[in-house]
XYZ file of C-alpha atoms in Angstrom:
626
model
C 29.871 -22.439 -14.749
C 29.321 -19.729 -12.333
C 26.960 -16.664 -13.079
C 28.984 -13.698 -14.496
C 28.672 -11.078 -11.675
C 27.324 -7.090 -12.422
C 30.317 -5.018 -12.195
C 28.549 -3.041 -8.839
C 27.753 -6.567 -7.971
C 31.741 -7.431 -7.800
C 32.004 -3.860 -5.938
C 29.552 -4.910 -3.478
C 31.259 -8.122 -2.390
C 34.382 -5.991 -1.954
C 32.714 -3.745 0.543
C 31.547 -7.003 2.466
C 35.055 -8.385 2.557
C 35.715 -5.183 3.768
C 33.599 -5.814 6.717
C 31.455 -2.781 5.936
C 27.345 -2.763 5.561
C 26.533 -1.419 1.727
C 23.721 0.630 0.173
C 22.980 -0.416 -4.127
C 20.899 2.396 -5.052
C 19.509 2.788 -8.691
C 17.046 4.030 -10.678
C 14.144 2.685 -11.778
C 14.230 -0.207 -14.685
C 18.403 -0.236 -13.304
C 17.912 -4.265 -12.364
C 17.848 -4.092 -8.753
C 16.004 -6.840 -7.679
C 18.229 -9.073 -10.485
C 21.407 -7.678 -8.650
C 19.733 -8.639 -5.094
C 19.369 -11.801 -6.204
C 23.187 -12.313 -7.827
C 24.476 -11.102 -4.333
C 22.052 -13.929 -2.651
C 23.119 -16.280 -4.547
C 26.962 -15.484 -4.172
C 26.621 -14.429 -0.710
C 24.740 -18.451 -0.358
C 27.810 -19.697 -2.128
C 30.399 -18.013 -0.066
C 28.925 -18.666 3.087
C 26.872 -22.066 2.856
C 26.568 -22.490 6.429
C 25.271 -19.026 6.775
C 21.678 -17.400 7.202
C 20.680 -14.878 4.960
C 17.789 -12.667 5.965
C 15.831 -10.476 2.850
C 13.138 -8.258 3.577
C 11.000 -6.492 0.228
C 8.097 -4.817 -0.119
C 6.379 -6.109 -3.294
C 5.160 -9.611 -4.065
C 6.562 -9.258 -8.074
C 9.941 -9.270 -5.978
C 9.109 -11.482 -3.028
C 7.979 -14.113 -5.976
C 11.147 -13.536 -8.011
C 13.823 -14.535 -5.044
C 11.379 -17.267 -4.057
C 11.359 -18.668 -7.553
C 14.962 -18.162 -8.234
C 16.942 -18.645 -4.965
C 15.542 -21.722 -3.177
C 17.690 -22.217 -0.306
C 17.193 -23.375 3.091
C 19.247 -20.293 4.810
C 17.289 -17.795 3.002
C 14.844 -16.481 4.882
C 11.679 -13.535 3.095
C 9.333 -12.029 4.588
C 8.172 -8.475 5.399
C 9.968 -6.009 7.701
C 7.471 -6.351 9.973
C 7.231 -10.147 10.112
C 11.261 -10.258 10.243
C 11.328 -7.943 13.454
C 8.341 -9.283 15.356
C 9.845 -13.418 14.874
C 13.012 -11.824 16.341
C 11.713 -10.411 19.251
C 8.486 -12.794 20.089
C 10.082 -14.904 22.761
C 11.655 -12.479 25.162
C 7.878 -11.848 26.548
C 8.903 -10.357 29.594
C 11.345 -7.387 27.996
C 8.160 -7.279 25.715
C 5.814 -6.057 28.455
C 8.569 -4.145 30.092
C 9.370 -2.291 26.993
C 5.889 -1.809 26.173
C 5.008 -0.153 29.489
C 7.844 2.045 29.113
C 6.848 3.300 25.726
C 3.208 4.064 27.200
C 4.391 6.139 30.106
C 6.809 7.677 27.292
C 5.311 11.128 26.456
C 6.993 11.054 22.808
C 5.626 7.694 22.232
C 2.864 7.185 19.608
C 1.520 3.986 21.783
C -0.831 4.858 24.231
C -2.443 2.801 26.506
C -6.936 3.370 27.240
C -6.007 4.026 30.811
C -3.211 6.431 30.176
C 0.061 5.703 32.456
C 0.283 2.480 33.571
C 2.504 0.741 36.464
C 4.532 -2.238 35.949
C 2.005 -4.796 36.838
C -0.442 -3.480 33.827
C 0.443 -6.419 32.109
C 0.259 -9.418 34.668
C -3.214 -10.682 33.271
C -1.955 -10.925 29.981
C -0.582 -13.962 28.989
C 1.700 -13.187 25.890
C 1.904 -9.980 23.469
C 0.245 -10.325 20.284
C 0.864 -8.780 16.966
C -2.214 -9.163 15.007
C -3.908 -6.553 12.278
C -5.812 -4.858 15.165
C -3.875 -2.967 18.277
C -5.845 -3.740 21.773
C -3.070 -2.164 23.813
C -4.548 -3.420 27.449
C -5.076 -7.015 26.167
C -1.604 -7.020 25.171
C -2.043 -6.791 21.141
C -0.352 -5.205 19.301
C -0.163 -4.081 15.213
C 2.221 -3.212 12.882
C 3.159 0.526 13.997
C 3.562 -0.559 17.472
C 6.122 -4.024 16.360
C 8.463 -0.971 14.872
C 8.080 1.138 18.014
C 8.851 -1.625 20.234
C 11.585 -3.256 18.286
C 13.410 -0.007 18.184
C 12.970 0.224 22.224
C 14.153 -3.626 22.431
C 17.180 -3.251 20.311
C 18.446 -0.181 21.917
C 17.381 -1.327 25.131
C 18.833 -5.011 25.507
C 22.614 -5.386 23.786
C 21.792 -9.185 23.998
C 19.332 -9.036 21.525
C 21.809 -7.373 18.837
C 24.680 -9.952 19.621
C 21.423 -12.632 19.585
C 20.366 -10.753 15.648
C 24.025 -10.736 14.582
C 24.526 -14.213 15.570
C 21.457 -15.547 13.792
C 22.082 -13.639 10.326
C 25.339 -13.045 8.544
C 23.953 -11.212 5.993
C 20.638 -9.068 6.859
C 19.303 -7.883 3.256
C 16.510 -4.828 2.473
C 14.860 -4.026 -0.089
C 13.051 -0.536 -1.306
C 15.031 0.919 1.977
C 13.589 4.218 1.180
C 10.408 3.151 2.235
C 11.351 1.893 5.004
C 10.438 3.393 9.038
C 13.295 5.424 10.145
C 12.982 3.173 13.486
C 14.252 0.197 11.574
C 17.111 2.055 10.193
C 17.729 2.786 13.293
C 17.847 -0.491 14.545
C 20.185 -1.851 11.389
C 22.549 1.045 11.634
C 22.686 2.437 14.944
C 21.809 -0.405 17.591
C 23.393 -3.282 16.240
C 26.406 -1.612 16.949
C 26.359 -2.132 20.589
C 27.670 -5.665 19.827
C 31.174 -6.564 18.830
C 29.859 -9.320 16.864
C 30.096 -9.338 12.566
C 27.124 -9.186 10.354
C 26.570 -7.304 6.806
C 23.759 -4.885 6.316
C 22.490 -4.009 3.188
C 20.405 -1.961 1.476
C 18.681 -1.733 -1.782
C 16.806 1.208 -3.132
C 16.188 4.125 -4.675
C 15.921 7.953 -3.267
C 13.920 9.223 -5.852
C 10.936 6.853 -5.617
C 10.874 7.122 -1.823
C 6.894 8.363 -2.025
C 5.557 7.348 1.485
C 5.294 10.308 3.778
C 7.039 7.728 7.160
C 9.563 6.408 4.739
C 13.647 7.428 5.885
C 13.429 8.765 2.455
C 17.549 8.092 2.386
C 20.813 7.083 4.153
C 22.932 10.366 3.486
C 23.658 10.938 7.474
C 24.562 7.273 7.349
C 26.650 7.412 3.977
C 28.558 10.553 5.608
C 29.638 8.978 8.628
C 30.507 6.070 6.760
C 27.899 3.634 8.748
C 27.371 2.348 4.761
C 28.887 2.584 1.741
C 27.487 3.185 -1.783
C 27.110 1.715 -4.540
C 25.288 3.260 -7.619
C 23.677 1.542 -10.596
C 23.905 4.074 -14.133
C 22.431 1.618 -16.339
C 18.705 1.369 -17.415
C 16.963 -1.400 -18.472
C 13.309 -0.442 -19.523
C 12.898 2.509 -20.189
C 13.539 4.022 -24.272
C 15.427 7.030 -25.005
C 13.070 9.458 -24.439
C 11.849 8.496 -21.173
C 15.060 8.216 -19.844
C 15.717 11.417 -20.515
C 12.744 12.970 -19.339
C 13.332 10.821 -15.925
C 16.805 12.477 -15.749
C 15.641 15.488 -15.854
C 13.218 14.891 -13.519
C 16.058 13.407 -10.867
C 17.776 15.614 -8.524
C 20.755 13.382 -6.780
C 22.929 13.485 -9.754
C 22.531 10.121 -11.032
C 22.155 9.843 -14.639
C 20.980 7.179 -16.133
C 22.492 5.260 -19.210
C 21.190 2.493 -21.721
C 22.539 -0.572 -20.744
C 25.427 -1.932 -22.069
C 23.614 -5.683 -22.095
C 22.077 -6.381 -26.356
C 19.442 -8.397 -24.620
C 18.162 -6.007 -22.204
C 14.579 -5.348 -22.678
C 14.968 -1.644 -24.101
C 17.169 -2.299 -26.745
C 16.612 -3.045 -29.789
C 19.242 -4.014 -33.092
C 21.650 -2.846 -30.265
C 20.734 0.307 -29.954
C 18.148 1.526 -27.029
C 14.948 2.214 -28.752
C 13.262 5.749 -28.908
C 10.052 5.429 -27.666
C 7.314 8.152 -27.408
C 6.577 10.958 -24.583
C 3.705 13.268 -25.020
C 1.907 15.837 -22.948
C -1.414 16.599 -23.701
C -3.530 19.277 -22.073
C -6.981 20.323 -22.520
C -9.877 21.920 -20.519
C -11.926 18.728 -21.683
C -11.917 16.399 -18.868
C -13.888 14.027 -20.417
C -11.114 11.062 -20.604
C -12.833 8.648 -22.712
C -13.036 11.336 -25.397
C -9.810 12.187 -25.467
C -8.251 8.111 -25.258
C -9.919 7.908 -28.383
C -7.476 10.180 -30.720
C -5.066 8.678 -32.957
C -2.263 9.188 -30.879
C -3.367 6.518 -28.661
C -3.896 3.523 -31.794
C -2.890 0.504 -30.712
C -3.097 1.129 -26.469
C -5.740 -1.430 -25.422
C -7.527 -0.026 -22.152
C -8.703 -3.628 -21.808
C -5.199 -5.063 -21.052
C -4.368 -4.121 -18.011
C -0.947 -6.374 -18.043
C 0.198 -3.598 -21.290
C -1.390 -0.622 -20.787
C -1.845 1.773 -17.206
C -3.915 4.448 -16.621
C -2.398 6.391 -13.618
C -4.264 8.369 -10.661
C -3.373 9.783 -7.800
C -5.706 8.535 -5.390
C -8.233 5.711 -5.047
C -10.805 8.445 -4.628
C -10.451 9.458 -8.273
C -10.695 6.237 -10.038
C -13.683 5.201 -8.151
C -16.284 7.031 -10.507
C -14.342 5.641 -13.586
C -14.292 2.534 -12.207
C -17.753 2.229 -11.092
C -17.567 2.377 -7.317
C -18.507 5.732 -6.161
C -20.725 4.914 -2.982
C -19.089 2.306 -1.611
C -15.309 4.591 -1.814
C -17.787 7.685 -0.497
C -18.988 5.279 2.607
C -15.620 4.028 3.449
C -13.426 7.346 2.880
C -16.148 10.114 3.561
C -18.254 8.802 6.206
C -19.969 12.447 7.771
C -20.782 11.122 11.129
C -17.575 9.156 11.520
C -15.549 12.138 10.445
C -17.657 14.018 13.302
C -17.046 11.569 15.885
C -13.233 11.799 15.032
C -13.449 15.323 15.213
C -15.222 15.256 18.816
C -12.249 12.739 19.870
C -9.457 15.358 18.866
C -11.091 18.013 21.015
C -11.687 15.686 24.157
C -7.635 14.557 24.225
C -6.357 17.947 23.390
C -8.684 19.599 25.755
C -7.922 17.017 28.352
C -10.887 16.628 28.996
C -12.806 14.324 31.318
C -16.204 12.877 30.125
C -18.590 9.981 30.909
C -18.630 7.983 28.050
C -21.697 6.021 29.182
C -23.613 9.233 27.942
C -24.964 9.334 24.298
C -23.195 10.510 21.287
C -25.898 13.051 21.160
C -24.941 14.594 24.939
C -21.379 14.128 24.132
C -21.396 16.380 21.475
C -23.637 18.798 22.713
C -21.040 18.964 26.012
C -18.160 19.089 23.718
C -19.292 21.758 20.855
C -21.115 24.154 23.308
C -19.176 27.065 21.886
C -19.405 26.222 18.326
C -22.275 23.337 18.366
C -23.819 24.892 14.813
C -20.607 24.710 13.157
C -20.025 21.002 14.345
C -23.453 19.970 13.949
C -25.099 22.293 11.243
C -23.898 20.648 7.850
C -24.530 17.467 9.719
C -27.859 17.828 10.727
C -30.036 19.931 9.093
C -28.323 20.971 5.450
C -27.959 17.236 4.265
C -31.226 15.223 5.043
C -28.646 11.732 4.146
C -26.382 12.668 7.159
C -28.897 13.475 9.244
C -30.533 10.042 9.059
C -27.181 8.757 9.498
C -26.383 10.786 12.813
C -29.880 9.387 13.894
C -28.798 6.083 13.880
C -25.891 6.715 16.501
C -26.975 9.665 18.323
C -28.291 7.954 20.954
C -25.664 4.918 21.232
C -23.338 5.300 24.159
C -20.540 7.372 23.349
C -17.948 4.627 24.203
C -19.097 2.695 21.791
C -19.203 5.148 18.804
C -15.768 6.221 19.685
C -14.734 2.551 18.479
C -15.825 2.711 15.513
C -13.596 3.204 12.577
C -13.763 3.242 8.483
C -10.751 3.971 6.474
C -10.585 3.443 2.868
C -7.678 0.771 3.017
C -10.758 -1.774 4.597
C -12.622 -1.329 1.216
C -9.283 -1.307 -1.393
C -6.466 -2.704 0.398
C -4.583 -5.373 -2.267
C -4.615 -4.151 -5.670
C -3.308 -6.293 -8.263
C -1.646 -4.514 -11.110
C -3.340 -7.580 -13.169
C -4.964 -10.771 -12.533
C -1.814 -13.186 -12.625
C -0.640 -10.841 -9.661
C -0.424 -12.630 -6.219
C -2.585 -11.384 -3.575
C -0.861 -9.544 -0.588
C -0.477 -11.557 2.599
C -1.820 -9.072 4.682
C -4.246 -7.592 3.114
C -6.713 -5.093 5.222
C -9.833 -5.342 4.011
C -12.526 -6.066 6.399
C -14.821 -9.430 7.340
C -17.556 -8.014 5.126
C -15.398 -6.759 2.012
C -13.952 -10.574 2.434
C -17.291 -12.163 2.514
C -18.093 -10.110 -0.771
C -14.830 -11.466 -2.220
C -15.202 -15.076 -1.771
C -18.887 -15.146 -3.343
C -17.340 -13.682 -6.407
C -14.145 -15.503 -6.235
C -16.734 -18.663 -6.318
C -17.755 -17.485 -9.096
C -15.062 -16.911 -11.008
C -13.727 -20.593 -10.178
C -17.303 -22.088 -11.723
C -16.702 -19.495 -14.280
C -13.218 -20.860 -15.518
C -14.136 -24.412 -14.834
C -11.679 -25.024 -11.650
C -14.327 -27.138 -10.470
C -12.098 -28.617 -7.355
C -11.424 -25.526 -5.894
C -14.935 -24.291 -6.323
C -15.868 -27.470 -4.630
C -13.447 -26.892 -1.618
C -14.328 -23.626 -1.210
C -18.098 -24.011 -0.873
C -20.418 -25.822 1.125
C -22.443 -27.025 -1.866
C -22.961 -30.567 -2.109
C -22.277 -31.690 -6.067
C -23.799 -35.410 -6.037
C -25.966 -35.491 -8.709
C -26.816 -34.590 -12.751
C -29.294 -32.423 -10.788
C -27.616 -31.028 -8.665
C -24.967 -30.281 -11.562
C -27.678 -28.316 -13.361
C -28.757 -26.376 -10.155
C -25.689 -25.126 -9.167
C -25.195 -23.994 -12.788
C -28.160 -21.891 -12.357
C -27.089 -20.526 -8.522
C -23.640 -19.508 -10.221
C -25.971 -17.810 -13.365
C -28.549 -16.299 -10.985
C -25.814 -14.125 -9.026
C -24.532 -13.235 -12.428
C -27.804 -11.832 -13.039
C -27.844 -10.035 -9.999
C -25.779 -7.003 -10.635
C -28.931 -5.150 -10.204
C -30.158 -6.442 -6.639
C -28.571 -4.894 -3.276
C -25.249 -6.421 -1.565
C -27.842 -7.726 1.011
C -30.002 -9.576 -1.367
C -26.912 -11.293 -2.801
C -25.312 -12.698 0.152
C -28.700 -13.835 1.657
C -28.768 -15.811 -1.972
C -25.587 -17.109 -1.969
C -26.178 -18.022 1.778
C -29.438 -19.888 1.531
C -28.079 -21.781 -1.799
C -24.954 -22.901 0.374
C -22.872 -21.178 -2.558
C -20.958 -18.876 0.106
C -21.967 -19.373 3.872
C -22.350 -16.559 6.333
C -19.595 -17.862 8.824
C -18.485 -16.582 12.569
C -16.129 -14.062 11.495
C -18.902 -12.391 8.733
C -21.273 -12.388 11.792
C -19.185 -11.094 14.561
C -18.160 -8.340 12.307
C -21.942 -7.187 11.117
C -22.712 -7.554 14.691
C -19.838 -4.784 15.933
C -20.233 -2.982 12.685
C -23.747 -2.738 11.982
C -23.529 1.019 11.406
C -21.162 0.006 8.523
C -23.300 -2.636 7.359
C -26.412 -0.555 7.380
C -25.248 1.466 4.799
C -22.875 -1.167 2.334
C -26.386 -3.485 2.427
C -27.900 -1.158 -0.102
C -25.509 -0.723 -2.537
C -26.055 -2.544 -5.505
C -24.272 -5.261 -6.268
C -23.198 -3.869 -9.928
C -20.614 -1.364 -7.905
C -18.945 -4.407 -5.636
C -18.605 -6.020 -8.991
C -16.334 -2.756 -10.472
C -14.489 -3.082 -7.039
C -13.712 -6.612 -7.685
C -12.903 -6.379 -11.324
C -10.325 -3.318 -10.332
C -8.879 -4.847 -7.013
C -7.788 -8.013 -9.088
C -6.201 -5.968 -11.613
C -8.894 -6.639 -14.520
C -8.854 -2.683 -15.462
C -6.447 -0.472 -16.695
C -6.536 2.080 -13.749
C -4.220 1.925 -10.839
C -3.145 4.574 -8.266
C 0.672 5.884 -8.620
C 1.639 4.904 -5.494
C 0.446 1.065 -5.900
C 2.941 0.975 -9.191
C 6.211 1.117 -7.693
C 8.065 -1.482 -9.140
C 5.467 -2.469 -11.889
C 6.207 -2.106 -15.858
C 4.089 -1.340 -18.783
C 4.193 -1.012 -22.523
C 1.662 1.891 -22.378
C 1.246 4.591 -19.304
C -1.068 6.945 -19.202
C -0.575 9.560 -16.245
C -3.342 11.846 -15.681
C -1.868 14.715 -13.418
C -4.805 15.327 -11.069
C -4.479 15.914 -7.646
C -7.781 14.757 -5.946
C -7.733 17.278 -3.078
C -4.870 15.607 -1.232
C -2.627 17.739 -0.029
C 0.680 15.904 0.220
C 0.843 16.618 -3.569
C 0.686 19.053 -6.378
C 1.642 19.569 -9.938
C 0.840 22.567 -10.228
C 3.812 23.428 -7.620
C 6.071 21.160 -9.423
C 5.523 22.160 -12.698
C 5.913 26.107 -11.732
C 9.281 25.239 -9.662
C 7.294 26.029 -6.330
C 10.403 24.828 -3.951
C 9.106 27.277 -1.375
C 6.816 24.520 -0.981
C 9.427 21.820 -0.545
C 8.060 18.984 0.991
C 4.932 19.050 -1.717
C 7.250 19.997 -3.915
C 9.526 16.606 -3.915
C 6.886 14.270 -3.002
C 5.066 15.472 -6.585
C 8.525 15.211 -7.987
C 9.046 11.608 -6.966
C 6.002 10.372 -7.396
C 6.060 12.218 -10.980
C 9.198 10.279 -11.917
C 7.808 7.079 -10.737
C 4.905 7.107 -13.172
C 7.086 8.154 -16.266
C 9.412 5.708 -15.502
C 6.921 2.813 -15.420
C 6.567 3.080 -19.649
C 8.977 0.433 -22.003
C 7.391 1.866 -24.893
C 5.118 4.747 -24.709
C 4.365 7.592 -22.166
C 1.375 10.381 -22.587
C 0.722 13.040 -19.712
C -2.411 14.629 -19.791
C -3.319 17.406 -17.615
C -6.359 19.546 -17.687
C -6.328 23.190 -17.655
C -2.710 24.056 -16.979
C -1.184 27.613 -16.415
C 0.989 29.023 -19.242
C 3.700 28.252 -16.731
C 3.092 25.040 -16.413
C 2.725 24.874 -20.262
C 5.936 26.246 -20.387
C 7.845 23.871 -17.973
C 6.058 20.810 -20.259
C 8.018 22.292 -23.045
C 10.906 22.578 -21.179
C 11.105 18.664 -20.197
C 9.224 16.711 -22.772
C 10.621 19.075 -25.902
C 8.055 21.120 -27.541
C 7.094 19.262 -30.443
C 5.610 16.645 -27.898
C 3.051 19.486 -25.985
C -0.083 18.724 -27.652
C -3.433 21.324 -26.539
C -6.048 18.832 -27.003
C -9.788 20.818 -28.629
């Protein structure tokens, strides 16, 4: 007996025997990824001898259309992954195009040696897409596969008959997230074939919260490139939250229970109530305050129930006991100085010899205002300045390589430990090294003795031996205390987890890097750990898109990042609007993460801001905290 279709589901599959591409939008807890897979499935059934391309974002949904539509002309993967297989083979319109785009002054790929002639590439013998972009080598990264797909497709009218050919149906997920180059591609070059293929698009507006997102497909909608579909009902959240995420929408869809008994918000067949509260207090001391009564029965230990929401990394390090090695990564002084030197050099123009030192360079550079370059640097913070002596007399062309960015340190976070891990996760040769001691550990710990065997290069062929590495495994334990250092020369010389080539390589290029993680202690990596694998209750708001918990906590701090601010939302600042609607969507992506409960708490707010809390969560539920 075949599945009863969603109503929009049966709407959909009139639009595609309509010939036209489609957009399902919905809000959040609407069943979205459960209607993507219905119209796989039907779209499978219809067409058997078809392919079916899907592109999504998160692994929960990856997983689910894995799990539940196993089917030879399905193909998953990333955007990325989907555009760069398509476009691999034709080599020689890949150099072409990418030459083009580097003498392209409104290009974001630039080449080391600035314009280039069409034999730049001749040495090269294939373009690469790796995680790393060495433009003259020919290697490119993910910003650069969008770029040059975009330049392909509009470029070559073969490809787009070669795309529509391939794939009947071409399927994406969280659209709204999605580069405006791709949409582009989808919606504006495939058109220069006269071939047939369906587009569509799943998504939401509202939780479109990444600043190089297309946000939406109005202009596309309007000219009727794609037609839409919209999805009223809502599965997760209770009454209350519902209505507070209503409120908080602003594309006139309202939201409704569902009309299905078994959904997971209803309850006796009726949608069940729920709880919002806002609390607000000029006590920031969290812990404090998570242990009033209106918070019986969360458990901060569950991390699969209960969230506790930030805004940035930077703000849950401290709680989550990994302060230095966030501060190293994210607020490196000397790095942020050498970036800063950079910046003036290309928009001075300037010509230098990077053969000379750091040190000359920036004395040539910041003639004019050397003490306000170098000052803080130098001789306010004695800690920096022992850090700019370790690279002030390197050549400049080598410090000009060097790069840390925070997603090297916390790229892959888990929401909780069943959670798969990403595919391509950033995080850098030492971060990796530091993982697979501790994943070691953990497999000894949970007594998966095979795959602790495979993944180490201890030799188990004895009782002793047995005993000993029982002891290894309890000595690093022990070791929360020692450096980073000390623990992966241990692990090293007891064959636990070997230094290999890539560890090496990397402390070789990145000693500056490694010069400062060494003395860490090992306690901090630990916290990392423990929160990357999704073992604590905090998470950023951006990383739980998609994700659903009994009990969300959203603390309503902006951590000096300037993309965002409650303060403007909750005081109606839309003379601010871009701040203003990325703190609105990324507002009504927290709330609507609860299935049961949902507290706000937000320190020190205005008596406007008060006011507006009132306003949307009713004011029996504004609580001032003592």
């Amino acid at each position: 007996m075949a599945e009863k279709l969603e109503l929009e589901v049966e709407r959909i599959f009139e639009i595609i025997k309509e010939e036209n591409n489609f957009l399902l939008s919905g809000g959040a807890g609407s069943g979205k990824t459960f209607s993507l897979v219905q119209i796989i499935k039907k779209a499978i059934e219809d067409n058997p001898a078809s392919k079916i391309a899907c592109m999504t974002y998160t692994n929960a949904a990856v997983k689910e259309i894995e799990d539940r539509v196993n089917h030879e002309n399905l193909y998953v993967s990333t955007i990325h992954d989907f555009l760069w297989d398509n476009i691999k083979s034709f080599q020689r319109d890949l150099k072409k195009g990418l030459i083009a785009l580097i003498n392209d002054e409104n290009s974001k790929i630039i080449s080391p040696d600035g314009y280039v002639d069409e034999l730049y590439f001749n040495g090269v013998n294939s373009i690469q897409y790796k995680e790393y972009t060495r433009i003259k080598e020919g290697i490119i990264s993910h910003n650069e596969v969008l770029e040059l797909a975009n330049y392909l497709y509009k470029s070559y009218p073969l490809l787009c008959d070669i795309l529509k050919d391939k794939f009947k149906f071409i399927f994406i997920d969280e659209y709204q997230d999605t580069s405006p180059l791709v949409i582009e591609i989808f919606l504006k070059h495939l058109k220069q074939s006269s071939k047939k293929n369906i587009i569509g698009f799943f998504g939401d507006s509202m939780q479109a919260i990444y600043e190089d997102g297309v946000g939406d497909l109005n202009k596309y909608i309007e000219f009727n490139d794609v037609k839409e579909v919209r999805m009223k009902q809502n599965r997760r959240n209770p009454r209350l939250v519902m209505n507070l995420s209503n409120i908080l929408r602003v594309d006139g869809l309202v939201q409704e229970p569902s009309t299905d008994i078994e959904a997971p918000n209803m309850s006796n067949g009726n949608v069940k109530e729920g709880q919002i509260k806002f609390l607000y207090s000029s006590n920031k001391n969290l812990n404090e305050i998570k242990k009033m009564d209106i918070f019986e029965g969360w458990n901060f230990n569950d991390a699969k129930q209960t969230k506790e929401l930030y805004l940035t990394h930077n703000l849950i390090a401290p709680k989550a006991g990994f302060p230095k090695l966030m501060e190293i990564y994210d607020k490196d002084p000397i790095i942020d100085l050498k970036n800063k030197i950079k910046a003036k050099i290309k928009s001075d123009n300037l010509e230098i010899d990077e053969e000379k030192t750091f040190d000359q360079i920036v004395d040539l550079i910041a003639l004019k205002n050397r003490q306000k370059l170098r000052k803080d640097i130098i001789t306010e913070d004695p800690e920096s300045k022992a850090l700019y002596e370790q690279l002030k007399d390197l050549p400049f062309s080598k410090v000009k390589k060097m790069y840390l960015e925070k997603d090297s340190l916390i790229d892959d976070k888990k929401q909780d430990e069943t959670d798969e891990n990403k595919k391509n996760s950033s995080r850098d040769a030492l971060i990796n090294h530091l993982f697979k001691i501790q994943f070691i550990v953990q497999l000894y710990k949970g007594k998966l003795y095979n795959e602790f065997i495979k993944k180490t290069e201890f030799q188990i062929i004895s009782i002793e031996k047995k005993h000993e590495v029982k002891e290894i495994i309890a000595n690093i334990e022990k070791m929360s205390d020692f450096t980073i250092e000390e623990v992966i020369n241990y692990a090293n010389e007891k064959r636990i987890c070997q230094k290999d080539d890539g560890f090496n390589n990397f402390i070789k290029e990145n000693d500056y890097l490694f010069n400062r993680v060494k003395k860490i202690k090992f306690q901090e990596f630990q916290n990392l750990f423990f929160y990357l694998e999704g073992y604590t209750p905090f998470s950023t708001q951006h990383k739980i898109k998609g994700a659903e918990f009994d009990n969300v906590l959203v603390i309503l701090e902006n951590g000096g990042w300037n993309n965002f601010n409650f303060d403007y939302l909750f005081c109606g600042r839309t003379d601010k609007e871009k701040i203003y609607s990325r703190t609105q969507k990324i507002f009504y992506v927290c709330c609507t993460r609860a299935k049961e409960n949902l507290i706000v708490f937000y320190h020190d707010p205005s008596d406007i801001v008060i006011n507006q809390a009132m306003n949307w969560f009713g004011k029996e539920n504004v609580h001032k905290v003592e």
